[in-house]
Amino acid sequence: MDFESNSWIGERLFYYPRLFGGVMLTAALLGVSTSYLTGISAPTLPHILPNLSIFRKKKRGKKRIRVYVDGCFDLMHYGHANAIRQAKELGDELIVGVVSDEEIVANKGPPVLCMEERLALVSGLKWVDEVIANAPYAITEDFMNRLFTEHKIDYIIHGDDPCLLPDGTDAYALAKKAGRYKQIKRTEGVSSTDIVGRILSSARSISQDCSNSSLPSKDDNMNHVHAEEKMSKIDHISSFLPTSRRIVQFSNGKVSQAIPSTYL
């Protein structure tokens, strides 16, 4: 009987050597802990697990960074999109402020696209999480506090081109003073003003081509003169809306205090 039981155990040890080794190793460790660590209490697994759960909760509850960038976004182009993309890289959630028509008129001149059209363009970008309509052109103290309290904004972002108000002051001075300002790189070579200039230039060329395609009558000549005068006035007005890129080029980095720069 003893022989049969011993042979059964031997067969099991032969087929399950790893299991047997693990059992023996566990028994040995338990023996060492009871023999040599008498009087030393170690935390058991149930006591450790609650502490681990605290770390997991802290990791899951990490605050998401919310950033704010604003602009006119008139005749939206790839420079606008690039600014919004860069702003999103500085946080987890991006809130975009679209400046009101009235603020644009007061600081830059009338926009080509109205508020509803500009909102639709900005809202369609994949980097935008929220949109604030009728945002002010300058970051005022009241609006900044509203951003921090109502919208939980962590940082206000703008391009590295200067944005000046008609009185020559920095539109983002308060955000910089509060230490909640971050800067992104402006996309060179494109602006809404440049696009308007291209459109006017193209329209002028088309007008000249049409006038030269047929023999003009006396009335046609008069109409052409009036058209030339209107285009000249438009070009004159457009020349007083320089982009910040051109301002920097002609001033060696020192922006005139008398001319407000275009935004984005």
Tab-separated table of C-alpha atoms in Angstrom:
chain	number	residue	atom	x	y	z
A	1	MET	CA	0.000	0.000	0.000
A	2	ASP	CA	2.837	2.364	0.908
A	3	PHE	CA	4.657	1.392	-2.249
A	4	GLU	CA	1.646	2.263	-4.395
A	5	SER	CA	1.148	5.656	-2.766
A	6	ASN	CA	4.845	6.502	-3.085
A	7	SER	CA	4.838	5.531	-6.765
A	8	TRP	CA	1.775	7.744	-7.364
A	9	ILE	CA	3.561	10.707	-5.804
A	10	GLY	CA	6.655	9.997	-7.857
A	11	GLU	CA	4.656	9.942	-11.055
A	12	ARG	CA	3.072	13.279	-10.214
A	13	LEU	CA	6.465	14.805	-9.441
A	14	PHE	CA	7.790	13.488	-12.747
A	15	TYR	CA	4.990	15.045	-14.786
A	16	TYR	CA	4.683	18.295	-12.760
A	17	PRO	CA	8.247	19.269	-11.811
A	18	ARG	CA	7.624	23.056	-12.149
A	19	LEU	CA	4.557	22.935	-9.936
A	20	PHE	CA	6.426	20.969	-7.308
A	21	GLY	CA	9.362	23.383	-7.493
A	22	GLY	CA	7.107	26.341	-7.020
A	23	VAL	CA	5.431	24.778	-3.988
A	24	MET	CA	8.788	23.955	-2.412
A	25	LEU	CA	10.142	27.472	-3.072
A	26	THR	CA	7.068	29.049	-1.493
A	27	ALA	CA	7.376	26.814	1.552
A	28	ALA	CA	11.044	27.699	1.889
A	29	LEU	CA	10.362	31.421	1.730
A	30	LEU	CA	7.620	31.118	4.310
A	31	GLY	CA	9.972	29.200	6.556
A	32	VAL	CA	12.670	31.862	6.249
A	33	SER	CA	10.214	34.671	6.950
A	34	THR	CA	8.912	32.957	10.096
A	35	SER	CA	12.348	31.873	11.354
A	36	TYR	CA	14.456	34.979	10.719
A	37	LEU	CA	11.977	37.806	10.527
A	38	THR	CA	10.204	37.189	13.814
A	39	GLY	CA	8.902	40.408	15.252
A	40	ILE	CA	9.012	42.318	11.944
A	41	SER	CA	5.575	43.022	10.518
A	42	ALA	CA	5.219	43.476	6.772
A	43	PRO	CA	2.119	44.866	5.068
A	44	THR	CA	-0.073	42.230	3.579
A	45	LEU	CA	-1.522	42.405	0.063
A	46	PRO	CA	-4.950	43.742	1.128
A	47	HIS	CA	-3.226	46.664	2.877
A	48	ILE	CA	-1.076	47.494	-0.165
A	49	LEU	CA	-3.902	47.479	-2.714
A	50	PRO	CA	-5.726	50.543	-1.310
A	51	ASN	CA	-2.520	52.601	-1.623
A	52	LEU	CA	-2.101	51.514	-5.229
A	53	SER	CA	-5.673	52.539	-5.961
A	54	ILE	CA	-4.875	56.044	-4.689
A	55	PHE	CA	-2.053	56.345	-7.219
A	56	ARG	CA	-4.359	55.145	-9.977
A	57	LYS	CA	-6.963	57.766	-9.057
A	58	LYS	CA	-4.372	60.530	-9.086
A	59	LYS	CA	-3.163	59.472	-12.516
A	60	ARG	CA	-6.673	59.344	-13.926
A	61	GLY	CA	-7.587	62.681	-12.362
A	62	LYS	CA	-4.753	64.663	-14.012
A	63	LYS	CA	-5.967	68.136	-14.937
A	64	ARG	CA	-6.369	68.815	-18.644
A	65	ILE	CA	-4.703	71.999	-19.855
A	66	ARG	CA	-7.106	74.424	-21.551
A	67	VAL	CA	-5.634	77.096	-23.821
A	68	TYR	CA	-7.192	80.087	-25.553
A	69	VAL	CA	-6.303	81.753	-28.847
A	70	ASP	CA	-8.254	84.507	-30.572
A	71	GLY	CA	-8.319	86.270	-33.900
A	72	CYS	CA	-10.403	87.907	-36.605
A	73	PHE	CA	-10.017	84.929	-38.963
A	74	ASP	CA	-11.247	86.981	-41.885
A	75	LEU	CA	-10.847	85.181	-45.239
A	76	MET	CA	-9.410	82.216	-43.355
A	77	HIS	CA	-6.196	80.848	-44.859
A	78	TYR	CA	-3.495	78.328	-44.003
A	79	GLY	CA	-1.775	80.837	-41.720
A	80	HIS	CA	-4.847	80.877	-39.483
A	81	ALA	CA	-5.034	77.086	-39.525
A	82	ASN	CA	-1.352	76.790	-38.650
A	83	ALA	CA	-1.749	79.166	-35.699
A	84	ILE	CA	-4.681	77.166	-34.358
A	85	ARG	CA	-2.760	73.914	-34.831
A	86	GLN	CA	0.228	75.269	-32.897
A	87	ALA	CA	-2.036	76.543	-30.125
A	88	LYS	CA	-3.623	73.105	-29.720
A	89	GLU	CA	-0.172	71.560	-29.273
A	90	LEU	CA	0.322	73.686	-26.136
A	91	GLY	CA	-2.673	72.174	-24.333
A	92	ASP	CA	-5.234	69.419	-24.230
A	93	GLU	CA	-8.307	71.496	-25.078
A	94	LEU	CA	-8.375	74.538	-27.364
A	95	ILE	CA	-10.903	77.362	-27.067
A	96	VAL	CA	-10.886	79.873	-29.919
A	97	GLY	CA	-12.239	83.406	-29.629
A	98	VAL	CA	-13.593	85.029	-32.802
A	99	VAL	CA	-13.365	88.825	-32.637
A	100	SER	CA	-16.630	90.688	-33.194
A	101	ASP	CA	-17.352	92.699	-36.326
A	102	GLU	CA	-17.535	95.917	-34.290
A	103	GLU	CA	-14.125	95.328	-32.700
A	104	ILE	CA	-12.536	94.631	-36.086
A	105	VAL	CA	-14.001	97.828	-37.561
A	106	ALA	CA	-12.713	99.859	-34.606
A	107	ASN	CA	-9.180	98.426	-34.727
A	108	LYS	CA	-8.500	97.381	-38.308
A	109	GLY	CA	-11.304	98.312	-40.694
A	110	PRO	CA	-14.381	96.451	-41.939
A	111	PRO	CA	-14.002	92.660	-42.341
A	112	VAL	CA	-14.853	90.884	-45.589
A	113	LEU	CA	-16.688	88.030	-43.845
A	114	CYS	CA	-19.304	88.566	-41.144
A	115	MET	CA	-19.274	86.962	-37.704
A	116	GLU	CA	-21.482	83.999	-38.682
A	117	GLU	CA	-19.259	83.136	-41.636
A	118	ARG	CA	-16.061	83.383	-39.616
A	119	LEU	CA	-17.558	81.278	-36.817
A	120	ALA	CA	-18.466	78.556	-39.307
A	121	LEU	CA	-14.910	78.496	-40.670
A	122	VAL	CA	-13.259	78.315	-37.243
A	123	SER	CA	-15.679	75.705	-35.868
A	124	GLY	CA	-14.922	73.402	-38.782
A	125	LEU	CA	-11.236	73.006	-37.896
A	126	LYS	CA	-10.348	69.679	-36.283
A	127	TRP	CA	-8.142	71.239	-33.584
A	128	VAL	CA	-10.917	73.441	-32.158
A	129	ASP	CA	-12.836	72.153	-29.132
A	130	GLU	CA	-14.891	75.253	-28.271
A	131	VAL	CA	-15.577	78.647	-29.846
A	132	ILE	CA	-16.305	81.979	-28.139
A	133	ALA	CA	-18.192	84.379	-30.403
A	134	ASN	CA	-17.817	88.184	-30.292
A	135	ALA	CA	-14.509	88.092	-28.444
A	136	PRO	CA	-12.786	91.452	-27.785
A	137	TYR	CA	-9.824	92.508	-29.900
A	138	ALA	CA	-7.729	93.175	-26.786
A	139	ILE	CA	-7.488	91.046	-23.648
A	140	THR	CA	-9.183	93.262	-21.075
A	141	GLU	CA	-9.113	92.552	-17.362
A	142	ASP	CA	-12.803	91.628	-17.261
A	143	PHE	CA	-12.523	89.296	-20.232
A	144	MET	CA	-9.347	87.697	-18.879
A	145	ASN	CA	-11.041	86.986	-15.546
A	146	ARG	CA	-13.964	85.495	-17.425
A	147	LEU	CA	-11.587	83.227	-19.337
A	148	PHE	CA	-9.956	82.038	-16.119
A	149	THR	CA	-13.142	81.545	-14.085
A	150	GLU	CA	-15.917	80.576	-16.515
A	151	HIS	CA	-13.907	78.830	-19.215
A	152	LYS	CA	-11.132	77.470	-16.945
A	153	ILE	CA	-8.418	78.712	-19.283
A	154	ASP	CA	-4.829	78.020	-18.231
A	155	TYR	CA	-2.961	79.966	-20.906
A	156	ILE	CA	-3.682	82.697	-23.467
A	157	ILE	CA	-1.814	82.236	-26.734
A	158	HIS	CA	-0.819	84.569	-29.549
A	159	GLY	CA	1.678	84.652	-32.403
A	160	ASP	CA	5.137	86.160	-32.136
A	161	ASP	CA	4.058	89.132	-34.276
A	162	PRO	CA	3.176	92.240	-32.238
A	163	CYS	CA	-0.504	93.037	-31.856
A	164	LEU	CA	-0.967	96.725	-31.064
A	165	LEU	CA	-4.068	98.737	-30.318
A	166	PRO	CA	-4.723	102.118	-31.975
A	167	ASP	CA	-3.089	103.838	-28.988
A	168	GLY	CA	0.054	101.751	-29.443
A	169	THR	CA	-0.376	99.492	-26.397
A	170	ASP	CA	0.054	95.721	-26.460
A	171	ALA	CA	-3.288	93.911	-26.746
A	172	TYR	CA	-1.933	91.023	-24.635
A	173	ALA	CA	-0.128	93.031	-21.947
A	174	LEU	CA	-2.419	91.865	-19.129
A	175	ALA	CA	-2.054	88.184	-20.017
A	176	LYS	CA	1.731	88.548	-20.065
A	177	LYS	CA	1.701	90.370	-16.733
A	178	ALA	CA	-0.411	87.592	-15.203
A	179	GLY	CA	2.114	84.976	-16.329
A	180	ARG	CA	-0.553	83.138	-18.305
A	181	TYR	CA	0.716	83.929	-21.812
A	182	LYS	CA	2.343	81.601	-24.351
A	183	GLN	CA	3.636	82.405	-27.788
A	184	ILE	CA	3.532	80.574	-31.108
A	185	LYS	CA	5.289	81.147	-34.424
A	186	ARG	CA	3.532	83.290	-36.995
A	187	THR	CA	3.236	81.854	-40.502
A	188	GLU	CA	5.122	84.187	-42.814
A	189	GLY	CA	4.057	85.114	-46.323
A	190	VAL	CA	0.279	85.077	-45.936
A	191	SER	CA	-2.366	87.328	-44.409
A	192	SER	CA	-5.953	88.358	-45.027
A	193	THR	CA	-4.717	91.788	-46.124
A	194	ASP	CA	-2.460	90.210	-48.729
A	195	ILE	CA	-5.357	88.134	-50.032
A	196	VAL	CA	-7.546	91.234	-50.334
A	197	GLY	CA	-4.719	92.933	-52.210
A	198	ARG	CA	-4.498	90.023	-54.649
A	199	ILE	CA	-8.243	90.163	-55.263
A	200	LEU	CA	-8.135	93.902	-55.951
A	201	SER	CA	-5.150	93.490	-58.243
A	202	SER	CA	-6.892	90.691	-60.137
A	203	ALA	CA	-10.076	92.739	-60.463
A	204	ARG	CA	-8.078	95.669	-61.794
A	205	SER	CA	-6.399	93.476	-64.402
A	206	ILE	CA	-9.734	92.059	-65.512
A	207	SER	CA	-11.143	95.574	-65.811
A	208	GLN	CA	-8.229	96.668	-67.973
A	209	ASP	CA	-8.489	93.587	-70.187
A	210	CYS	CA	-12.192	94.195	-70.747
A	211	SER	CA	-11.647	97.865	-71.594
A	212	ASN	CA	-8.934	96.999	-74.124
A	213	SER	CA	-10.917	94.235	-75.832
A	214	SER	CA	-13.196	96.632	-77.754
A	215	LEU	CA	-13.097	100.173	-79.119
A	216	PRO	CA	-14.365	102.356	-76.328
A	217	SER	CA	-17.024	104.974	-76.873
A	218	LYS	CA	-17.130	108.330	-75.137
A	219	ASP	CA	-19.345	106.883	-72.381
A	220	ASP	CA	-17.074	103.850	-72.035
A	221	ASN	CA	-14.099	106.132	-71.578
A	222	MET	CA	-15.910	108.042	-68.853
A	223	ASN	CA	-16.908	104.787	-67.111
A	224	HIS	CA	-13.345	103.542	-67.350
A	225	VAL	CA	-12.048	106.766	-65.789
A	226	HIS	CA	-14.514	106.429	-62.920
A	227	ALA	CA	-13.532	102.779	-62.438
A	228	GLU	CA	-9.853	103.742	-62.374
A	229	GLU	CA	-10.545	106.411	-59.781
A	230	LYS	CA	-12.445	103.953	-57.575
A	231	MET	CA	-9.701	101.325	-57.851
A	232	SER	CA	-7.102	103.965	-57.051
A	233	LYS	CA	-8.996	104.917	-53.892
A	234	ILE	CA	-9.325	101.263	-52.875
A	235	ASP	CA	-5.621	100.657	-53.451
A	236	HIS	CA	-4.870	103.778	-51.415
A	237	ILE	CA	-6.957	102.497	-48.500
A	238	SER	CA	-5.454	99.019	-48.754
A	239	SER	CA	-1.936	100.428	-48.568
A	240	PHE	CA	-2.696	101.716	-45.058
A	241	LEU	CA	-3.471	98.204	-43.811
A	242	PRO	CA	0.049	96.694	-43.751
A	243	THR	CA	0.629	93.293	-42.234
A	244	SER	CA	2.849	92.967	-39.191
A	245	ARG	CA	5.344	91.116	-41.360
A	246	ARG	CA	5.807	94.205	-43.545
A	247	ILE	CA	5.974	96.481	-40.509
A	248	VAL	CA	8.829	94.446	-39.040
A	249	GLN	CA	10.691	94.402	-42.364
A	250	PHE	CA	10.630	98.195	-42.643
A	251	SER	CA	11.339	98.943	-39.002
A	252	ASN	CA	14.105	96.424	-38.191
A	253	GLY	CA	11.943	94.769	-35.590
A	254	LYS	CA	10.697	97.989	-34.008
A	255	VAL	CA	7.003	98.414	-34.680
A	256	SER	CA	5.607	101.917	-35.113
A	257	GLN	CA	3.384	102.963	-32.230
A	258	ALA	CA	0.963	104.677	-34.601
A	259	ILE	CA	-0.087	101.715	-36.779
A	260	PRO	CA	-1.904	98.688	-35.329
A	261	SER	CA	-0.763	95.364	-36.744
A	262	THR	CA	-3.134	92.859	-38.281
A	263	TYR	CA	-3.927	89.828	-36.188
A	264	LEU	CA	-2.721	86.433	-37.369
